[in-house]
Coordinates of N, CA and C in Angstrom, one line a residue:
M1 N 7.5 16.7 5.9 CA 8.2 15.7 5.2 C 7.7 15.5 3.7
L2 N 6.4 15.5 3.6 CA 5.8 15.3 2.2 C 6.2 16.4 1.3
C3 N 6.3 17.7 1.8 CA 6.7 18.8 1.0 C 8.2 18.6 0.6
R4 N 9.0 18.2 1.5 CA 10.4 18.0 1.2 C 10.6 16.9 0.1
L5 N 9.7 16.0 0.0 CA 9.8 15.0 -1.0 C 9.2 15.5 -2.3
G6 N 8.7 16.7 -2.3 CA 8.1 17.3 -3.6 C 6.7 16.9 -3.8
L7 N 6.0 16.5 -2.7 CA 4.6 15.9 -2.8 C 3.6 17.0 -2.4
K8 N 3.6 18.2 -3.0 CA 2.6 19.2 -2.7 C 1.4 18.8 -3.4
G9 N 0.3 19.2 -2.9 CA -1.0 18.9 -3.6 C -2.1 18.6 -2.5
F10 N -1.9 17.7 -1.7 CA -2.9 17.5 -0.6 C -2.4 18.2 0.7
D11 N -3.4 18.5 1.5 CA -3.2 19.3 2.7 C -3.1 18.5 4.0
A12 N -3.6 17.3 4.0 CA -3.6 16.4 5.2 C -3.7 15.0 4.7
V13 N -3.1 14.1 5.6 CA -3.1 12.6 5.3 C -3.5 11.9 6.5
Y14 N -4.5 11.0 6.4 CA -4.9 10.1 7.5 C -4.8 8.6 7.0
S15 N -4.1 7.8 7.8 CA -3.9 6.4 7.4 C -4.1 5.5 8.6
Y16 N -4.7 4.4 8.4 CA -5.0 3.5 9.5 C -3.8 2.8 10.0
G17 N -3.0 2.2 9.2 CA -1.8 1.4 9.6 C -0.8 1.1 8.5
S18 N 0.1 0.3 8.9 CA 1.2 -0.1 7.9 C 0.7 -1.2 7.0
Y19 N 1.2 -1.1 5.8 CA 0.8 -2.1 4.7 C 1.7 -3.3 4.9
E20 N 1.3 -4.1 5.9 CA 2.0 -5.3 6.3 C 1.1 -6.2 7.1
G21 N 1.6 -7.5 7.2 CA 0.9 -8.4 8.1 C -0.6 -8.6 7.7
S22 N -1.4 -8.7 8.7 CA -2.9 -8.9 8.5 C -3.6 -7.9 7.7
L23 N -3.2 -6.6 7.9 CA -3.8 -5.6 7.1 C -3.5 -5.7 5.6
R24 N -2.3 -6.0 5.3 CA -1.9 -6.2 3.9 C -2.7 -7.4 3.3
K25 N -2.9 -8.5 4.1 CA -3.6 -9.7 3.7 C -5.1 -9.3 3.4
L26 N -5.7 -8.5 4.3 CA -7.1 -8.1 4.0 C -7.2 -7.3 2.8
I27 N -6.3 -6.3 2.6 CA -6.4 -5.5 1.4 C -6.2 -6.3 0.1
H28 N -5.3 -7.3 0.2 CA -5.2 -8.2 -1.0 C -6.4 -9.0 -1.3
L29 N -7.1 -9.5 -0.2 CA -8.3 -10.3 -0.4 C -9.4 -9.4 -1.0
F30 N -9.5 -8.1 -0.6 CA -10.4 -7.2 -1.1 C -10.1 -6.8 -2.5
K31 N -8.9 -6.5 -2.8 CA -8.5 -5.9 -4.1 C -8.3 -7.0 -5.2
Y32 N -7.6 -8.1 -4.8 CA -7.3 -9.0 -5.9 C -8.1 -10.3 -5.9
R33 N -8.7 -10.7 -4.7 CA -9.6 -11.8 -4.7 C -11.0 -11.4 -4.8
K34 N -11.2 -10.0 -4.9 CA -12.6 -9.4 -5.2 C -13.6 -9.8 -4.1
I35 N -13.2 -9.8 -2.9 CA -14.1 -9.9 -1.8 C -14.7 -8.6 -1.4
H36 N -15.7 -8.1 -2.2 CA -16.2 -6.8 -2.0 C -16.7 -6.4 -0.7
T37 N -17.2 -7.5 0.0 CA -17.8 -7.2 1.3 C -16.8 -6.7 2.4
L38 N -15.5 -6.9 2.0 CA -14.5 -6.3 3.0 C -14.4 -4.8 2.9
A39 N -15.2 -4.2 2.0 CA -15.2 -2.7 2.0 C -15.7 -2.2 3.3
K40 N -16.7 -2.9 3.9 CA -17.3 -2.4 5.1 C -16.3 -2.4 6.3
P41 N -15.7 -3.5 6.6 CA -14.7 -3.5 7.7 C -13.5 -2.6 7.5
L42 N -13.1 -2.5 6.2 CA -11.9 -1.6 5.9 C -12.3 -0.2 6.1
A43 N -13.6 0.2 5.7 CA -14.1 1.5 5.9 C -14.2 1.8 7.4
S44 N -14.5 0.8 8.2 CA -14.5 1.0 9.7 C -13.1 1.5 10.2
F45 N -12.1 0.9 9.6 CA -10.7 1.3 10.0 C -10.5 2.7 9.6
L46 N -11.0 3.1 8.4 CA -10.8 4.5 7.9 C -11.6 5.4 8.9
A47 N -12.7 5.1 9.3 CA -13.5 5.9 10.2 C -12.8 6.2 11.5
L48 N -12.0 5.2 11.9 CA -11.3 5.4 13.2 C -10.3 6.5 13.2
V49 N -9.7 6.8 12.0 CA -8.6 7.8 11.9 C -9.1 9.1 11.4
L50 N -10.3 9.2 10.9 CA -10.8 10.4 10.3 C -11.3 11.3 11.4
P51 N -10.6 12.5 11.7 CA -11.1 13.3 12.8 C -12.5 13.8 12.7
R52 N -13.3 13.6 13.7 CA -14.7 13.9 13.7 C -14.9 15.4 13.6
D53 N -13.9 16.2 14.0 CA -14.1 17.7 13.9 C -13.8 18.2 12.5
E54 N -13.3 17.4 11.6 CA -13.0 17.8 10.3 C -14.3 18.0 9.5
R55 N -14.3 18.9 8.6 CA -15.5 19.1 7.7 C -15.1 18.9 6.3
F56 N -15.9 18.1 5.6 CA -15.7 17.9 4.2 C -17.0 18.1 3.5
D57 N -16.9 18.5 2.2 CA -18.1 18.7 1.4 C -18.4 17.6 0.4
V58 N -17.3 16.9 0.1 CA -17.5 15.8 -0.9 C -16.3 14.8 -0.7
I59 N -16.7 13.5 -1.1 CA -15.7 12.5 -1.1 C -15.4 12.1 -2.5
V60 N -14.1 11.9 -2.8 CA -13.7 11.6 -4.2 C -12.8 10.3 -4.1
P61 N -13.2 9.2 -4.8 CA -12.4 8.0 -4.8 C -11.2 8.2 -5.8
M62 N -10.0 7.6 -5.4 CA -8.9 7.6 -6.3 C -9.3 6.9 -7.6
P63 N -9.2 7.5 -8.7 CA -9.7 6.8 -10.0 C -8.6 5.8 -10.5
L64 N -9.1 4.8 -11.1 CA -8.3 3.8 -11.9 C -8.4 4.2 -13.4
H65 N -7.3 3.9 -14.1 CA -7.4 4.0 -15.5 C -8.5 3.0 -16.0
W66 N -9.2 3.3 -17.1 CA -10.3 2.5 -17.5 C -9.8 1.0 -17.8
R67 N -8.6 0.9 -18.3 CA -8.2 -0.5 -18.6 C -8.0 -1.3 -17.3
R68 N -7.4 -0.7 -16.3 CA -7.2 -1.3 -15.0 C -8.5 -1.7 -14.4
R69 N -9.5 -0.8 -14.5 CA -10.8 -1.0 -13.9 C -11.5 -2.2 -14.6
W70 N -11.3 -2.2 -15.9 CA -11.9 -3.3 -16.7 C -11.3 -4.6 -16.4
Q71 N -10.0 -4.7 -16.2 CA -9.3 -5.9 -15.8 C -9.7 -6.4 -14.4
R72 N -9.8 -5.4 -13.5 CA -10.2 -5.8 -12.1 C -11.7 -6.0 -11.9
G73 N -12.5 -5.2 -12.7 CA -13.9 -5.4 -12.6 C -14.5 -4.4 -11.6
F74 N -13.7 -3.6 -10.9 CA -14.3 -2.6 -9.9 C -13.1 -1.7 -9.5
N75 N -13.5 -0.6 -8.8 CA -12.5 0.3 -8.3 C -12.6 0.2 -6.7
Q76 N -11.6 -0.4 -6.1 CA -11.6 -0.6 -4.7 C -11.8 0.7 -3.9
S77 N -11.2 1.7 -4.4 CA -11.3 3.0 -3.7 C -12.7 3.6 -3.7
E78 N -13.4 3.3 -4.8 CA -14.8 3.8 -4.9 C -15.7 3.0 -3.9
L79 N -15.4 1.7 -3.7 CA -16.2 1.0 -2.7 C -16.0 1.5 -1.3
L80 N -14.7 1.8 -1.0 CA -14.4 2.4 0.3 C -15.0 3.8 0.4
A81 N -14.9 4.6 -0.6 CA -15.5 6.0 -0.6 C -17.0 5.9 -0.3
R82 N -17.7 5.0 -1.0 CA -19.1 4.9 -0.8 C -19.5 4.6 0.7
E83 N -18.7 3.7 1.3 CA -18.9 3.3 2.7 C -18.7 4.5 3.6
I84 N -17.7 5.3 3.4 CA -17.4 6.5 4.2 C -18.5 7.5 3.9
G85 N -18.9 7.6 2.7 CA -20.0 8.6 2.4 C -21.3 8.3 3.1
R86 N -21.6 7.0 3.2 CA -22.8 6.6 4.0 C -22.6 6.9 5.5
R87 N -21.5 6.7 6.0 CA -21.3 6.9 7.4 C -21.3 8.4 7.8
W88 N -20.7 9.2 6.9 CA -20.6 10.7 7.1 C -21.7 11.5 6.5
N89 N -22.6 10.8 5.7 CA -23.7 11.5 5.0 C -23.1 12.5 4.1
L90 N -22.2 12.1 3.3 CA -21.5 13.0 2.3 C -21.7 12.4 0.9
P91 N -21.8 13.3 -0.1 CA -21.9 12.8 -1.5 C -20.5 12.3 -2.0
V92 N -20.5 11.3 -2.8 CA -19.3 10.7 -3.4 C -19.4 11.1 -4.9
R93 N -18.3 11.8 -5.4 CA -18.3 12.2 -6.8 C -17.0 11.7 -7.4
K94 N -17.2 11.1 -8.6 CA -16.0 10.7 -9.4 C -15.6 11.9 -10.2
A95 N -14.9 12.8 -9.6 CA -14.6 14.2 -10.2 C -13.4 14.1 -11.1
V96 N -12.5 13.2 -10.9 CA -11.3 13.1 -11.7 C -11.2 11.7 -12.4
R97 N -10.5 11.7 -13.5 CA -10.3 10.5 -14.2 C -8.8 10.3 -14.5
R98 N -8.4 9.0 -14.6 CA -7.1 8.7 -14.9 C -7.0 8.7 -16.4
V99 N -6.3 9.7 -17.0 CA -6.2 9.9 -18.4 C -5.1 9.1 -19.1
K100 N -4.2 8.6 -18.4 CA -3.1 7.8 -19.0 C -2.7 6.7 -18.0
P101 N -2.5 5.5 -18.5 CA -2.0 4.4 -17.6 C -0.6 4.8 -17.2
T102 N -0.2 4.3 -16.0 CA 1.1 4.6 -15.5 C 1.8 3.3 -15.2
A103 N 3.1 3.3 -15.3 CA 3.9 2.1 -14.9 C 3.8 1.9 -13.4
P104 N 4.0 0.7 -13.0 CA 4.1 0.5 -11.5 C 5.1 1.4 -10.8
Q105 N 4.8 1.9 -9.7 CA 5.7 2.8 -9.0 C 6.8 2.1 -8.2
A106 N 6.6 0.8 -8.0 CA 7.7 0.1 -7.2 C 9.0 0.1 -7.9
G107 N 10.0 0.4 -7.1 CA 11.4 0.4 -7.7 C 11.8 1.8 -8.3
L108 N 10.9 2.7 -8.4 CA 11.3 4.0 -9.0 C 11.7 5.0 -7.9
T109 N 12.6 5.9 -8.3 CA 13.1 6.9 -7.3 C 11.9 7.9 -7.1
N110 N 12.0 8.7 -6.1 CA 11.0 9.7 -5.9 C 10.7 10.6 -7.1
A111 N 11.8 11.1 -7.7 CA 11.7 11.9 -8.9 C 11.0 11.2 -10.0
K112 N 11.4 9.9 -10.2 CA 10.7 9.2 -11.3 C 9.3 8.8 -11.0
R113 N 9.0 8.7 -9.8 CA 7.6 8.4 -9.4 C 6.7 9.6 -9.7
R114 N 7.2 10.8 -9.4 CA 6.5 12.1 -9.7 C 6.3 12.2 -11.2
A115 N 7.4 11.9 -12.0 CA 7.4 12.0 -13.4 C 6.4 11.0 -14.0
N116 N 6.3 9.8 -13.4 CA 5.5 8.8 -13.9 C 4.0 9.1 -13.8
V117 N 3.6 9.9 -12.8 CA 2.2 10.3 -12.6 C 1.9 11.7 -13.1
A118 N 2.9 12.4 -13.6 CA 2.6 13.7 -14.1 C 1.7 13.7 -15.3
G119 N 0.6 14.4 -15.2 CA -0.4 14.4 -16.3 C -1.3 13.2 -16.3
A120 N -1.2 12.4 -15.3 CA -2.0 11.1 -15.3 C -3.5 11.4 -15.0
F121 N -3.8 12.5 -14.4 CA -5.2 12.8 -14.0 C -5.8 14.0 -14.7
G122 N -7.0 13.9 -15.1 CA -7.7 15.0 -15.7 C -9.1 15.1 -15.0
L123 N -9.7 16.3 -15.2 CA -11.0 16.5 -14.6 C -12.1 16.0 -15.5
K124 N -13.1 15.5 -14.8 CA -14.3 15.1 -15.6 C -15.0 16.3 -16.1
R125 N -15.7 16.2 -17.2 CA -16.4 17.3 -17.8 C -17.3 18.0 -16.9
N126 N -17.3 19.3 -16.9 CA -18.2 20.2 -16.1 C -18.0 20.0 -14.6
V127 N -16.9 19.6 -14.1 CA -16.6 19.4 -12.7 C -16.1 20.7 -12.1
R128 N -16.8 21.3 -11.1 CA -16.3 22.4 -10.4 C -16.4 22.1 -8.9
L129 N -15.4 22.4 -8.2 CA -15.3 22.1 -6.8 C -15.0 23.4 -6.0
D130 N -15.6 24.5 -6.4 CA -15.3 25.8 -5.9 C -15.3 25.8 -4.4
D131 N -14.1 26.1 -3.8 CA -13.9 26.2 -2.4 C -14.3 25.0 -1.6
A132 N -14.4 23.9 -2.2 CA -14.8 22.6 -1.5 C -13.7 22.0 -0.7
R133 N -14.1 21.4 0.4 CA -13.1 20.6 1.2 C -13.3 19.2 0.8
V134 N -12.3 18.6 0.1 CA -12.4 17.3 -0.5 C -11.7 16.2 0.3
L135 N -12.3 15.1 0.5 CA -11.7 13.9 1.1 C -11.4 12.9 -0.1
L136 N -10.1 12.7 -0.3 CA -9.7 11.8 -1.4 C -9.4 10.4 -0.7
V137 N -10.1 9.4 -1.2 CA -10.0 8.0 -0.6 C -9.2 7.1 -1.4
D138 N -8.3 6.4 -0.8 CA -7.5 5.3 -1.5 C -7.3 4.2 -0.6
D139 N -6.9 3.0 -1.1 CA -6.6 1.9 -0.3 C -5.2 1.9 0.3
V140 N -4.2 2.2 -0.5 CA -2.8 2.1 0.0 C -2.1 3.4 -0.5
L141 N -1.4 4.0 0.4 CA -0.5 5.1 0.1 C 0.9 4.6 0.1
T142 N 1.6 4.8 -1.0 CA 3.0 4.4 -1.1 C 3.9 5.6 -0.9
T143 N 4.3 6.3 -1.9 CA 5.2 7.5 -1.7 C 4.3 8.8 -1.6
G144 N 3.1 8.7 -2.0 CA 2.2 9.9 -2.1 C 2.3 10.6 -3.4
A145 N 3.1 10.2 -4.3 CA 3.2 10.9 -5.6 C 1.9 10.8 -6.4
T146 N 1.2 9.7 -6.4 CA -0.1 9.5 -7.1 C -1.1 10.4 -6.5
A147 N -1.2 10.3 -5.2 CA -2.2 11.1 -4.5 C -2.0 12.6 -4.7
A148 N -0.7 13.0 -4.7 CA -0.4 14.4 -4.9 C -0.8 14.9 -6.3
A149 N -0.6 14.1 -7.3 CA -1.0 14.4 -8.6 C -2.5 14.5 -8.7
C150 N -3.2 13.6 -8.1 CA -4.7 13.6 -8.1 C -5.2 14.9 -7.4
A151 N -4.6 15.2 -6.2 CA -5.0 16.3 -5.4 C -4.8 17.6 -6.2
R152 N -3.7 17.7 -7.0 CA -3.5 18.9 -7.8 C -4.6 19.1 -8.9
A153 N -5.1 17.9 -9.4 CA -6.2 18.0 -10.4 C -7.4 18.5 -9.7
L154 N -7.7 18.1 -8.5 CA -8.9 18.5 -7.7 C -8.8 20.0 -7.4
K155 N -7.6 20.5 -7.1 CA -7.4 21.9 -6.8 C -7.6 22.7 -8.1
R156 N -7.2 22.2 -9.3 CA -7.5 22.9 -10.5 C -9.0 23.0 -10.7
A157 N -9.8 22.1 -10.1 CA -11.2 22.2 -10.3 C -11.8 23.2 -9.2
G158 N -10.9 23.8 -8.4 CA -11.4 24.8 -7.4 C -11.4 24.3 -6.0
A159 N -11.0 23.1 -5.7 CA -11.0 22.6 -4.3 C -10.1 23.5 -3.4
A160 N -10.6 23.8 -2.3 CA -9.8 24.7 -1.3 C -8.9 23.8 -0.4
H161 N -9.3 22.6 -0.2 CA -8.6 21.7 0.7 C -8.8 20.3 0.3
V162 N -7.7 19.5 0.2 CA -7.8 18.1 -0.2 C -7.0 17.3 0.9
A163 N -7.8 16.4 1.6 CA -7.2 15.5 2.5 C -7.3 14.1 2.0
L164 N -6.2 13.3 2.2 CA -6.1 12.0 1.7 C -6.4 11.0 2.9
L165 N -7.3 10.1 2.6 CA -7.6 9.0 3.6 C -7.3 7.7 3.0
A166 N -6.3 7.0 3.6 CA -5.9 5.7 3.1 C -6.0 4.6 4.2
V167 N -6.3 3.4 3.8 CA -6.3 2.3 4.7 C -4.9 2.0 5.3
A168 N -4.0 1.9 4.4 CA -2.6 1.6 4.8 C -1.6 2.4 4.1
R169 N -0.4 2.5 4.7 CA 0.7 3.2 4.1 C 1.9 2.3 4.1
T170 N 2.8 2.5 3.1 CA 4.0 1.7 3.0 C 5.3 2.3 3.6
D171 N 5.3 3.6 3.7 CA 6.5 4.3 4.1 C 6.3 5.0 5.5
R172 N 6.9 4.5 6.5 CA 6.8 5.0 7.9 C 7.4 6.4 8.0
R173 N 8.3 6.8 7.1 CA 9.0 8.1 7.1 C 8.1 9.2 6.9
L174 N 6.9 8.9 6.3 CA 6.0 10.0 5.9 C 5.4 10.7 7.1
G175 N 5.5 10.1 8.3 CA 5.0 10.8 9.5 C 3.5 11.0 9.5
L176 N 2.7 10.0 9.1 CA 1.3 10.2 9.0 C 0.6 10.0 10.3
Q177 N -0.6 10.6 10.4 CA -1.5 10.2 11.6 C -2.0 8.8 11.3
S178 N -1.8 7.9 12.3 CA -2.3 6.6 12.1 C -2.6 5.9 13.4
I179 N -3.3 4.8 13.3 CA -3.6 4.0 14.5 C -2.8 2.7 14.2
E180 N -2.0 2.3 15.1 CA -1.2 1.0 14.8 C -2.1 -0.2 15.1
L181 N -1.7 -1.3 14.6 CA -2.6 -2.5 14.7 C -2.3 -3.4 15.9
E182 N -2.0 -2.8 17.0 CA -1.7 -3.6 18.2 C -2.8 -4.6 18.6
S183 N -4.0 -4.2 18.5 CA -5.1 -5.1 18.9 C -5.9 -5.6 17.7
F184 N -5.3 -5.6 16.5 CA -6.1 -5.9 15.3 C -6.4 -7.4 15.2
D185 N -7.6 -7.7 15.0 CA -8.0 -9.1 14.9 C -8.5 -9.4 13.4
P186 N -7.7 -9.9 12.5 CA -8.1 -10.1 11.1 C -9.3 -11.0 11.0
K187 N -9.4 -12.1 11.8 CA -10.6 -13.0 11.6 C -11.9 -12.3 12.0
A188 N -11.8 -11.4 13.0 CA -13.0 -10.6 13.3 C -13.4 -9.7 12.2
A189 N -12.4 -9.1 11.6 CA -12.6 -8.1 10.5 C -13.2 -8.8 9.3
V190 N -12.7 -10.0 9.0 CA -13.2 -10.8 7.9 C -14.6 -11.2 8.2
A191 N -14.9 -11.6 9.4 CA -16.2 -12.1 9.8 C -17.2 -11.0 9.6
A192 N -16.8 -9.7 9.9 CA -17.7 -8.6 9.7 C -17.9 -8.3 8.2
G193 N -17.0 -8.9 7.3 CA -17.2 -8.7 5.9 C -17.8 -10.0 5.3
A194 N -16.9 -10.9 5.0 CA -17.3 -12.2 4.5 C -16.2 -13.1 4.3
G195 N -16.4 -14.4 4.2 CA -15.4 -15.3 3.9 C -14.4 -15.6 5.1
S196 N -13.3 -16.1 4.7 CA -12.3 -16.5 5.7 C -10.9 -16.0 5.3
I197 N -10.1 -15.7 6.2 CA -8.7 -15.2 5.9 C -7.7 -16.4 5.7
E198 N -8.1 -17.6 6.0 CA -7.2 -18.8 5.9 C -6.9 -19.0 4.5

């Protein structure tokens, strides 16, 4: 399905659940209310869907444009990537950078989304990922256009395989491997991090 949408670039996608309900609320607390301690429970969700028999050489967080990072004060994908790196004993490298700010993807057609992120990512200086298996970490997967553009940049650096790992996805049609939130307890997740979900 991803290839039919023109989203070539990454080779596999793993997602915990749908971007709705309690999971959406937790991501908003983490990302917009800056409750950084939620990185740990959200990374626990990521660990549930990442196949243990998969091998990766490096973890790369989805980069933010410097202006967005400055406004937010942190990169949520980097915090998640560092938690996964600790669990899997893998290095985390900021191998790509966002070289141009992009308009919000909401409301754009698939073709316009791809055009919006075309050329948005560049490699950091002296980055080589020769034959590496890369795990690209992000918080939310929408259409996959941004992740595909980033994955293509990683492959230009020599990556042999790029898998995307996202906490949530917005489009059920993508047919991603995921665990649904049937027994999800948001208060327990927040208690494992910090604060309250009320």
